[in-house]
Amino acid sequence: MRFILTLWISKFVALAVNLADKKRGSNYSGKIALKLMPNFVAHFKNIDYSKVYFISGTNGKSTTTNLLHHTLISAGRSVACNTEGANMMGGVATTLIKNSSLLGVFKKEYLVLEIDERSFPAIRKVLPGRHLGLTNLQKDQVQRNGDPDFIYRKIRNAVGEDMTLYLNNEEPRSRSLADSCGKAVYFSVEHNSKSYTCDDFYNVTLPCPKCGHPISYEYYNLKSIGKFHCTRCQYRSTEKADVQITDLDFENNAFVCDNTRWTVPYNNPFYIYNFAMCIAICRELGLADREIQNGFSSFTNPATHKVLVNYKGKEIHYLQGKQENPEALQSQIDVISSDSRRKAVFVGLHQIKDFYPHYSGSFYFFDCDFAPVVMSNVEHYVSFSETVANDVANRMILAGADKNTITIIDSNDLDKVFGVLDSVTADVVYVLTNTASTKRIKNYLTQGGSING
């Protein structure tokens, strides 16, 4: 009876929040339910745990979750999903609240959940799903997660032999979790025109998850992701994965998988790994490649991190990167370097205020390769922040930027920051900040310009 009463209260809260503002409260009703009943999630009925799919990892879990959900829906499957991105226990509870009857009977066939990697063990304890897709395990939010191996151990201890894991063949940490599960399905992206080697002074490898000795990469497809082998033991990426992406054609948004040409709406390397995981999961679900391709063709990612604004007669490309994650930051840096036009580059990294004590760290930017930006026809750089503007400028210089082309603004005053545009002759400008600054900067730019996307 306590569960039913809690469910009714939380359903009323969800309805009230939805009526007040459909854009808010994605996990508010779930949080209320958990306060009233901490093990609330465990009491829902009619959930087939063999049809519960968790998607987790440092980078790409939101995109992969949205992609998988869309593909299953387009194939006619009945699916519940926390597509709002509320990926902790409160978000899971909210998803079940919205997709159950008044008696707590789950009304869909499949449950697809984006899961915060640190929260995975606690969630699986009350919702023992049998499938986990793991994008990668990288450095992220050190003030919360510590080092990646801490998260790796938490996930490893929560995985059981009753689980099927979908693992990135080119990412050493997550790939090694195959030893802890009943079945592992590997997805892979072969060497392509955007693969690279890295001999930069700041490049640091990781220890082998099996023996602790250094991992060596033959090449990278993404930072810390590529064809690898341990320098001591036999651990390495397999030559032939279950899902192998080959013949990448970035110009035409296409690749080959099992001798079939696929076309996709997004084509940077991060997305290709997301598509590869989705193919792996959907095939295990029994979908035909034709059904999967149909889903890919109609997919639009709601979690895009790029905005184009016309401001002061200039084409402003505003990119939001997860500052506490060098791989996510690198993906945005790669967008800038891929544009060969004459341009200005503004970088604003700030203090992280998720919780106290607040955190000011610039080493994430030092973990990135900024040299391709320097070589991509940049007229001028602006480094702005109350906390790390000088650190970021130093990294630009170490990557080869001429210090005479860098303006340092140790302030978050946007009038000062964008006042520099008056002396910039380039018509193209890239602005990169952390996600916490998104609303403030978008509002500032759109007040004096027009927004296109």
Coordinates of C-alpha atoms in Angstrom, one line a residue:
M1 CA 0.0 0.0 0.0
R2 CA 2.9 2.4 0.7
F3 CA 4.2 1.9 -2.8
I4 CA 0.8 2.6 -4.4
L5 CA 0.3 5.7 -2.3
T6 CA 3.8 6.9 -3.2
L7 CA 3.2 6.2 -6.9
W8 CA -0.1 8.2 -6.9
I9 CA 1.5 11.2 -5.2
S10 CA 4.4 11.1 -7.7
K11 CA 2.1 10.8 -10.6
F12 CA 0.2 13.8 -9.4
V13 CA 3.5 15.7 -9.1
A14 CA 4.5 14.7 -12.6
L15 CA 1.2 15.9 -14.0
A16 CA 1.4 19.2 -12.1
V17 CA 5.0 19.9 -13.3
N18 CA 4.0 19.0 -16.8
L19 CA 1.1 21.4 -16.8
A20 CA 3.2 24.2 -15.3
D21 CA 6.1 23.8 -17.7
K22 CA 6.8 20.9 -20.0
K23 CA 10.5 21.8 -20.2
R24 CA 11.1 21.5 -16.5
G25 CA 11.0 18.8 -13.8
S26 CA 12.3 15.8 -15.8
N27 CA 13.1 13.9 -12.6
Y28 CA 11.3 15.9 -10.0
S29 CA 8.5 13.4 -9.4
G30 CA 11.0 10.6 -9.1
K31 CA 13.0 12.5 -6.5
I32 CA 9.8 13.0 -4.4
A33 CA 9.0 9.3 -4.7
L34 CA 12.5 8.3 -3.5
K35 CA 12.2 10.6 -0.5
L36 CA 9.0 8.9 0.5
M37 CA 10.2 5.4 -0.3
P38 CA 14.0 4.9 -1.0
N39 CA 13.5 1.5 -2.7
F40 CA 10.6 2.7 -4.8
V41 CA 12.0 1.5 -8.1
A42 CA 12.2 -2.1 -7.0
H43 CA 8.4 -2.4 -6.6
F44 CA 7.2 -1.9 -10.2
K45 CA 5.5 -5.0 -11.8
N46 CA 5.7 -6.5 -15.3
I47 CA 9.3 -5.4 -16.1
D48 CA 11.0 -8.1 -18.1
Y49 CA 14.6 -7.6 -17.0
S50 CA 15.9 -9.4 -20.1
K51 CA 14.5 -6.4 -22.0
V52 CA 16.1 -3.7 -19.9
Y53 CA 19.0 -1.9 -21.6
F54 CA 21.3 0.4 -19.6
I55 CA 23.5 2.8 -21.6
S56 CA 26.4 4.2 -19.7
G57 CA 30.0 5.5 -20.0
T58 CA 31.9 8.8 -19.9
N59 CA 31.1 10.1 -23.4
G60 CA 28.3 9.4 -25.8
K61 CA 25.7 7.9 -23.5
S62 CA 23.0 10.5 -24.2
T63 CA 23.4 10.3 -27.9
T64 CA 23.5 6.5 -27.9
T65 CA 20.4 6.3 -25.7
N66 CA 18.4 8.7 -27.9
L67 CA 19.6 6.9 -31.0
L68 CA 18.6 3.4 -29.6
H69 CA 15.3 4.7 -28.4
H70 CA 14.5 6.3 -31.8
T71 CA 15.6 3.2 -33.7
L72 CA 13.4 0.9 -31.7
I73 CA 10.4 3.1 -31.9
S74 CA 10.8 3.5 -35.6
A75 CA 10.9 -0.3 -35.9
G76 CA 7.5 -0.5 -34.1
R77 CA 8.8 -1.6 -30.6
S78 CA 7.1 -0.4 -27.4
V79 CA 9.8 1.4 -25.5
A80 CA 10.1 3.6 -22.3
C81 CA 13.2 5.8 -22.1
N82 CA 14.6 8.6 -20.0
T83 CA 15.3 10.7 -23.0
E84 CA 15.3 13.9 -20.9
G85 CA 18.8 12.9 -19.8
A86 CA 17.9 12.5 -16.1
N87 CA 20.2 9.6 -15.6
M88 CA 20.4 8.9 -11.9
M89 CA 18.0 7.1 -9.6
G90 CA 15.5 10.0 -9.7
G91 CA 15.4 10.0 -13.5
V92 CA 14.9 6.2 -13.6
A93 CA 12.0 6.5 -11.0
T94 CA 10.4 9.3 -13.1
T95 CA 10.6 7.2 -16.3
L96 CA 8.8 4.3 -14.5
I97 CA 6.2 6.6 -13.0
K98 CA 5.3 8.0 -16.4
N99 CA 5.1 4.6 -18.0
S100 CA 3.2 2.6 -15.5
S101 CA -0.4 2.1 -14.5
L102 CA -2.0 3.4 -11.3
L103 CA -1.1 0.0 -9.8
G104 CA 2.6 0.2 -10.8
V105 CA 2.3 -2.2 -13.8
F106 CA 4.9 -1.3 -16.4
K107 CA 3.1 -0.7 -19.7
K108 CA 5.9 -1.0 -22.3
E109 CA 7.9 -4.0 -23.6
Y110 CA 11.4 -2.5 -23.5
L111 CA 13.1 -0.2 -21.0
V112 CA 16.1 1.8 -22.3
L113 CA 17.9 3.9 -19.7
E114 CA 20.8 6.3 -19.9
I115 CA 22.6 5.7 -16.6
D116 CA 25.2 7.8 -14.9
E117 CA 28.2 5.5 -14.6
R118 CA 28.7 6.2 -10.9
S119 CA 25.0 5.5 -10.2
F120 CA 24.9 2.2 -12.1
P121 CA 25.6 -0.2 -9.2
A122 CA 22.8 1.3 -7.0
I123 CA 20.3 1.3 -9.9
R124 CA 21.0 -2.2 -10.9
K125 CA 20.5 -3.4 -7.3
V126 CA 16.8 -2.4 -7.5
L127 CA 16.4 -2.8 -11.3
P128 CA 18.4 -5.9 -12.3
G129 CA 18.5 -5.3 -16.1
R130 CA 20.4 -7.8 -18.2
H131 CA 22.0 -5.6 -20.8
L132 CA 24.7 -2.8 -20.5
G133 CA 26.1 -0.8 -23.4
L134 CA 29.3 0.9 -22.2
T135 CA 30.6 3.7 -24.5
N136 CA 33.9 4.2 -22.8
L137 CA 35.5 5.0 -19.4
Q138 CA 37.6 8.1 -19.4
K139 CA 38.7 10.9 -17.1
D140 CA 35.6 12.9 -16.1
Q141 CA 34.6 15.2 -13.2
V142 CA 37.5 14.4 -10.9
Q143 CA 35.9 16.3 -8.0
R144 CA 33.1 13.8 -8.1
N145 CA 34.4 10.6 -9.7
G146 CA 38.1 10.6 -8.8
D147 CA 40.0 8.7 -11.4
P148 CA 38.4 6.5 -14.2
D149 CA 39.6 3.3 -12.5
F150 CA 37.4 4.1 -9.5
I151 CA 34.4 4.1 -11.8
Y152 CA 35.7 1.0 -13.6
R153 CA 35.8 -0.9 -10.3
K154 CA 32.3 0.2 -9.3
I155 CA 30.9 -1.0 -12.6
R156 CA 32.9 -4.2 -12.6
N157 CA 31.6 -5.1 -9.1
A158 CA 28.0 -4.6 -10.3
V159 CA 28.2 -6.6 -13.5
G160 CA 27.1 -10.2 -13.2
E161 CA 27.2 -13.4 -15.3
D162 CA 23.5 -12.8 -16.1
M163 CA 24.4 -9.8 -18.2
T164 CA 25.3 -9.1 -21.8
L165 CA 27.7 -6.2 -22.3
Y166 CA 28.2 -4.2 -25.5
L167 CA 31.8 -3.0 -25.4
N168 CA 34.0 -0.7 -27.4
N169 CA 36.8 -2.9 -28.8
E170 CA 39.2 0.1 -28.9
E171 CA 38.8 1.4 -25.4
P172 CA 41.0 -0.7 -23.0
R173 CA 39.1 -0.1 -19.7
S174 CA 35.6 -0.9 -20.7
R175 CA 36.6 -3.7 -23.1
S176 CA 38.2 -5.6 -20.2
L177 CA 34.8 -5.8 -18.4
A178 CA 34.1 -8.8 -20.7
D179 CA 35.8 -10.9 -18.0
S180 CA 33.0 -10.0 -15.5
C181 CA 29.8 -10.8 -17.6
G182 CA 28.1 -13.7 -19.2
K183 CA 28.4 -12.5 -22.8
A184 CA 30.3 -9.7 -24.4
V185 CA 29.5 -8.1 -27.8
Y186 CA 32.3 -6.0 -29.3
F187 CA 31.8 -3.0 -31.6
S188 CA 34.7 -1.5 -33.5
V189 CA 35.7 1.3 -35.9
E190 CA 38.7 0.6 -38.2
H191 CA 41.5 3.0 -39.1
N192 CA 40.2 5.8 -41.2
S193 CA 41.0 9.2 -42.6
K194 CA 40.5 10.9 -39.2
S195 CA 42.7 8.4 -37.3
Y196 CA 45.9 9.8 -35.9
T197 CA 49.0 9.0 -33.9
C198 CA 50.2 11.1 -31.0
D199 CA 53.7 11.8 -29.9
D200 CA 52.9 15.0 -28.1
F201 CA 54.8 15.8 -24.9
Y202 CA 51.4 16.0 -23.0
N203 CA 50.1 12.7 -24.3
V204 CA 49.8 10.2 -21.3
T205 CA 48.7 6.6 -21.8
L206 CA 46.8 4.5 -19.3
P207 CA 47.7 1.3 -17.3
C208 CA 46.6 -2.0 -18.6
P209 CA 43.4 -3.0 -16.6
K210 CA 44.8 -6.6 -16.4
C211 CA 48.5 -6.2 -15.4
G212 CA 49.0 -2.5 -14.8
H213 CA 51.7 -1.9 -17.4
P214 CA 51.4 0.8 -20.1
I215 CA 49.0 0.5 -22.9
S216 CA 50.4 1.3 -26.4
Y217 CA 48.3 2.6 -29.3
E218 CA 49.0 1.8 -32.9
Y219 CA 46.7 4.7 -33.8
Y220 CA 43.8 6.7 -32.2
N221 CA 40.3 7.1 -33.6
L222 CA 39.5 9.3 -30.6
K223 CA 41.6 10.3 -27.6
S224 CA 42.5 7.1 -25.7
I225 CA 40.4 5.1 -28.1
G226 CA 42.1 3.1 -30.9
K227 CA 43.9 0.0 -31.8
F228 CA 45.9 -0.9 -28.7
H229 CA 47.9 -3.6 -27.0
C230 CA 49.5 -4.0 -23.5
T231 CA 53.3 -3.6 -23.5
R232 CA 53.6 -6.7 -21.3
C233 CA 50.6 -9.1 -21.3
Q234 CA 48.6 -10.4 -24.2
Y235 CA 45.6 -7.9 -23.7
R236 CA 44.8 -6.1 -26.9
S237 CA 41.9 -5.0 -29.1
T238 CA 40.7 -7.9 -31.2
E239 CA 41.3 -7.9 -35.0
K240 CA 37.6 -8.7 -35.8
A241 CA 34.8 -7.4 -33.6
D242 CA 31.2 -8.5 -33.7
V243 CA 30.2 -5.2 -35.3
Q244 CA 33.0 -3.8 -37.4
I245 CA 32.7 -0.4 -39.1
T246 CA 34.9 0.0 -42.1
D247 CA 35.4 2.2 -45.2
L248 CA 34.3 5.4 -43.5
D249 CA 33.2 8.0 -46.0
F250 CA 33.0 11.2 -44.0
E251 CA 32.2 13.3 -47.1
N252 CA 29.0 11.3 -47.8
N253 CA 28.1 10.4 -44.2
A254 CA 28.5 6.7 -44.9
F255 CA 30.3 3.6 -43.8
V256 CA 30.3 -0.2 -44.4
C257 CA 29.3 -2.8 -41.9
D258 CA 29.3 -6.5 -43.0
N259 CA 29.6 -5.6 -46.7
T260 CA 26.6 -3.3 -46.5
R261 CA 26.8 0.4 -47.0
W262 CA 25.1 2.5 -44.3
T263 CA 24.2 6.2 -44.4
V264 CA 23.9 8.2 -41.2
P265 CA 22.9 11.8 -40.3
Y266 CA 26.1 12.5 -38.3
N267 CA 29.6 11.5 -39.2
N268 CA 32.2 12.6 -36.7
P269 CA 34.2 9.7 -35.1
F270 CA 32.3 10.0 -31.8
Y271 CA 29.0 9.5 -33.6
I272 CA 30.3 6.5 -35.6
Y273 CA 31.0 4.6 -32.3
N274 CA 27.5 5.5 -31.1
F275 CA 26.0 4.0 -34.4
A276 CA 28.2 0.9 -34.0
M277 CA 26.9 0.2 -30.5
C278 CA 23.4 0.8 -31.6
I279 CA 23.8 -1.8 -34.4
A280 CA 25.3 -4.3 -31.9
I281 CA 22.3 -3.9 -29.5
C282 CA 19.6 -3.9 -32.2
R283 CA 21.0 -7.0 -33.9
E284 CA 20.9 -8.8 -30.5
L285 CA 17.3 -7.6 -30.1
G286 CA 16.5 -9.3 -33.5
L287 CA 16.1 -6.2 -35.6
A288 CA 17.0 -6.5 -39.3
D289 CA 19.7 -4.2 -40.7
R290 CA 17.0 -2.6 -42.9
E291 CA 15.0 -1.6 -39.7
I292 CA 18.1 -0.2 -38.0
Q293 CA 19.1 1.8 -41.1
N294 CA 15.6 3.3 -41.3
G295 CA 15.9 4.4 -37.7
F296 CA 19.3 6.0 -38.4
S297 CA 18.1 7.8 -41.5
S298 CA 15.3 9.6 -39.6
F299 CA 17.3 10.3 -36.4
T300 CA 17.8 13.9 -35.2
N301 CA 19.9 14.3 -32.0
P302 CA 18.1 16.5 -29.5
A303 CA 21.4 16.8 -27.4
T304 CA 23.3 18.8 -30.0
H305 CA 26.0 21.1 -28.6
K306 CA 26.4 23.6 -31.4
V307 CA 24.6 26.9 -32.1
L308 CA 25.1 29.2 -35.1
V309 CA 24.4 32.9 -34.4
N310 CA 24.8 36.0 -36.6
Y311 CA 26.3 38.7 -34.4
K312 CA 27.9 42.0 -35.3
G313 CA 28.0 40.8 -38.9
K314 CA 30.0 37.7 -38.1
E315 CA 29.2 34.0 -38.2
I316 CA 29.5 32.9 -34.6
H317 CA 29.7 29.2 -34.0
Y318 CA 29.0 28.6 -30.3
L319 CA 30.2 25.2 -29.0
Q320 CA 29.5 23.9 -25.5
G321 CA 32.0 21.3 -24.2
K322 CA 31.9 19.4 -21.0
Q323 CA 34.9 21.1 -19.3
E324 CA 35.6 18.3 -16.9
N325 CA 36.1 15.8 -19.6
P326 CA 39.0 16.1 -22.1
E327 CA 37.5 13.7 -24.6
A328 CA 34.3 15.8 -24.9
L329 CA 36.4 19.0 -25.0
Q330 CA 38.6 17.5 -27.7
S331 CA 35.6 16.7 -29.9
Q332 CA 34.7 20.4 -29.9
I333 CA 38.3 21.4 -30.6
D334 CA 38.2 19.1 -33.5
V335 CA 35.2 20.9 -34.9
I336 CA 37.1 24.1 -34.8
S337 CA 40.2 22.7 -36.5
S338 CA 38.2 21.1 -39.3
D339 CA 37.1 24.6 -40.5
S340 CA 40.0 25.9 -42.7
R341 CA 38.5 29.4 -43.1
R342 CA 40.1 32.5 -41.6
K343 CA 38.7 32.7 -38.1
A344 CA 38.9 33.9 -34.5
V345 CA 38.8 31.5 -31.6
F346 CA 37.4 32.4 -28.2
V347 CA 37.8 29.9 -25.3
G348 CA 36.2 30.5 -21.9
L349 CA 36.7 27.8 -19.3
H350 CA 35.5 28.5 -15.8
Q351 CA 35.2 27.5 -12.2
I352 CA 33.1 24.3 -11.7
K353 CA 30.3 24.9 -9.2
D354 CA 28.5 21.6 -9.1
F355 CA 28.9 21.5 -5.4
Y356 CA 31.1 23.0 -2.7
P357 CA 34.1 23.3 -2.6
H358 CA 34.1 24.8 -6.1
Y359 CA 36.7 23.5 -8.5
S360 CA 39.1 25.5 -10.8
G361 CA 41.0 23.1 -13.0
S362 CA 42.6 23.7 -16.4
F363 CA 44.4 20.4 -16.8
Y364 CA 41.6 19.1 -18.9
F365 CA 42.5 21.6 -21.6
F366 CA 46.1 20.5 -21.3
D367 CA 45.0 16.9 -21.9
C368 CA 43.6 18.0 -25.3
D369 CA 45.5 18.5 -28.6
F370 CA 45.1 22.1 -29.5
A371 CA 47.8 22.2 -32.2
P372 CA 45.4 21.3 -35.1
V373 CA 43.5 24.5 -34.3
V374 CA 46.7 26.6 -34.4
M375 CA 47.4 25.2 -37.9
S376 CA 43.8 25.9 -39.1
N377 CA 44.1 29.5 -40.2
V378 CA 43.4 31.4 -36.9
E379 CA 43.7 35.2 -37.0
H380 CA 43.2 35.8 -33.3
Y381 CA 42.6 34.0 -30.0
V382 CA 40.7 35.2 -26.9
S383 CA 41.1 33.3 -23.6
F384 CA 38.6 34.6 -21.0
S385 CA 37.7 33.5 -17.4
E386 CA 38.0 34.9 -13.9
T387 CA 39.9 31.8 -12.9
V388 CA 41.9 30.0 -15.6
A389 CA 42.3 32.5 -18.5
N390 CA 46.1 32.6 -18.2
D391 CA 46.4 28.8 -17.9
V392 CA 44.3 28.3 -21.1
A393 CA 46.4 30.9 -22.9
N394 CA 49.6 29.1 -21.9
R395 CA 48.3 25.9 -23.4
M396 CA 47.5 27.7 -26.7
I397 CA 51.1 29.0 -26.7
L398 CA 52.5 25.6 -26.0
A399 CA 50.5 24.3 -29.0
G400 CA 52.2 26.8 -31.2
A401 CA 50.0 29.9 -31.1
D402 CA 51.8 33.2 -31.4
K403 CA 51.4 35.0 -28.0
N404 CA 50.9 38.3 -29.8
T405 CA 47.7 36.9 -31.3
I406 CA 46.2 36.1 -27.9
T407 CA 44.0 38.4 -25.9
I408 CA 43.7 37.4 -22.2
I409 CA 40.6 38.6 -20.4
D410 CA 40.6 37.5 -16.7
S411 CA 36.9 38.3 -16.4
N412 CA 33.6 36.8 -17.3
D413 CA 32.3 40.2 -18.4
L414 CA 30.8 39.4 -21.8
D415 CA 30.9 43.1 -22.9
K416 CA 34.7 42.9 -22.5
V417 CA 35.0 39.5 -24.1
F418 CA 32.9 40.2 -27.2
G419 CA 34.2 43.7 -27.5
V420 CA 37.3 42.2 -29.0
L421 CA 35.3 41.3 -32.1
D422 CA 35.5 45.0 -33.1
S423 CA 39.2 44.5 -33.9
V424 CA 38.8 41.1 -35.6
T425 CA 38.7 41.1 -39.4
A426 CA 37.7 37.4 -39.8
D427 CA 34.0 36.8 -40.5
V428 CA 34.0 33.4 -38.8
V429 CA 34.3 33.1 -35.0
Y430 CA 34.3 30.0 -32.8
V431 CA 33.3 30.3 -29.2
L432 CA 34.0 27.4 -26.9
T433 CA 32.8 27.3 -23.2
N434 CA 31.7 24.8 -20.7
T435 CA 28.0 23.8 -20.6
A436 CA 27.3 25.8 -17.4
S437 CA 27.8 29.0 -19.4
T438 CA 25.5 28.1 -22.2
K439 CA 22.3 30.0 -21.3
R440 CA 24.1 33.2 -20.4
I441 CA 26.2 33.3 -23.6
K442 CA 23.4 32.3 -25.9
N443 CA 21.2 35.0 -24.4
Y444 CA 24.0 37.6 -24.8
L445 CA 24.7 36.7 -28.4
T446 CA 21.0 36.5 -29.5
Q447 CA 20.2 39.8 -28.0
G448 CA 22.3 41.5 -30.6
G449 CA 21.9 39.0 -33.4
S450 CA 19.8 36.2 -34.9
I451 CA 20.0 32.6 -34.0
N452 CA 20.0 29.9 -36.8
G453 CA 20.2 26.6 -34.9

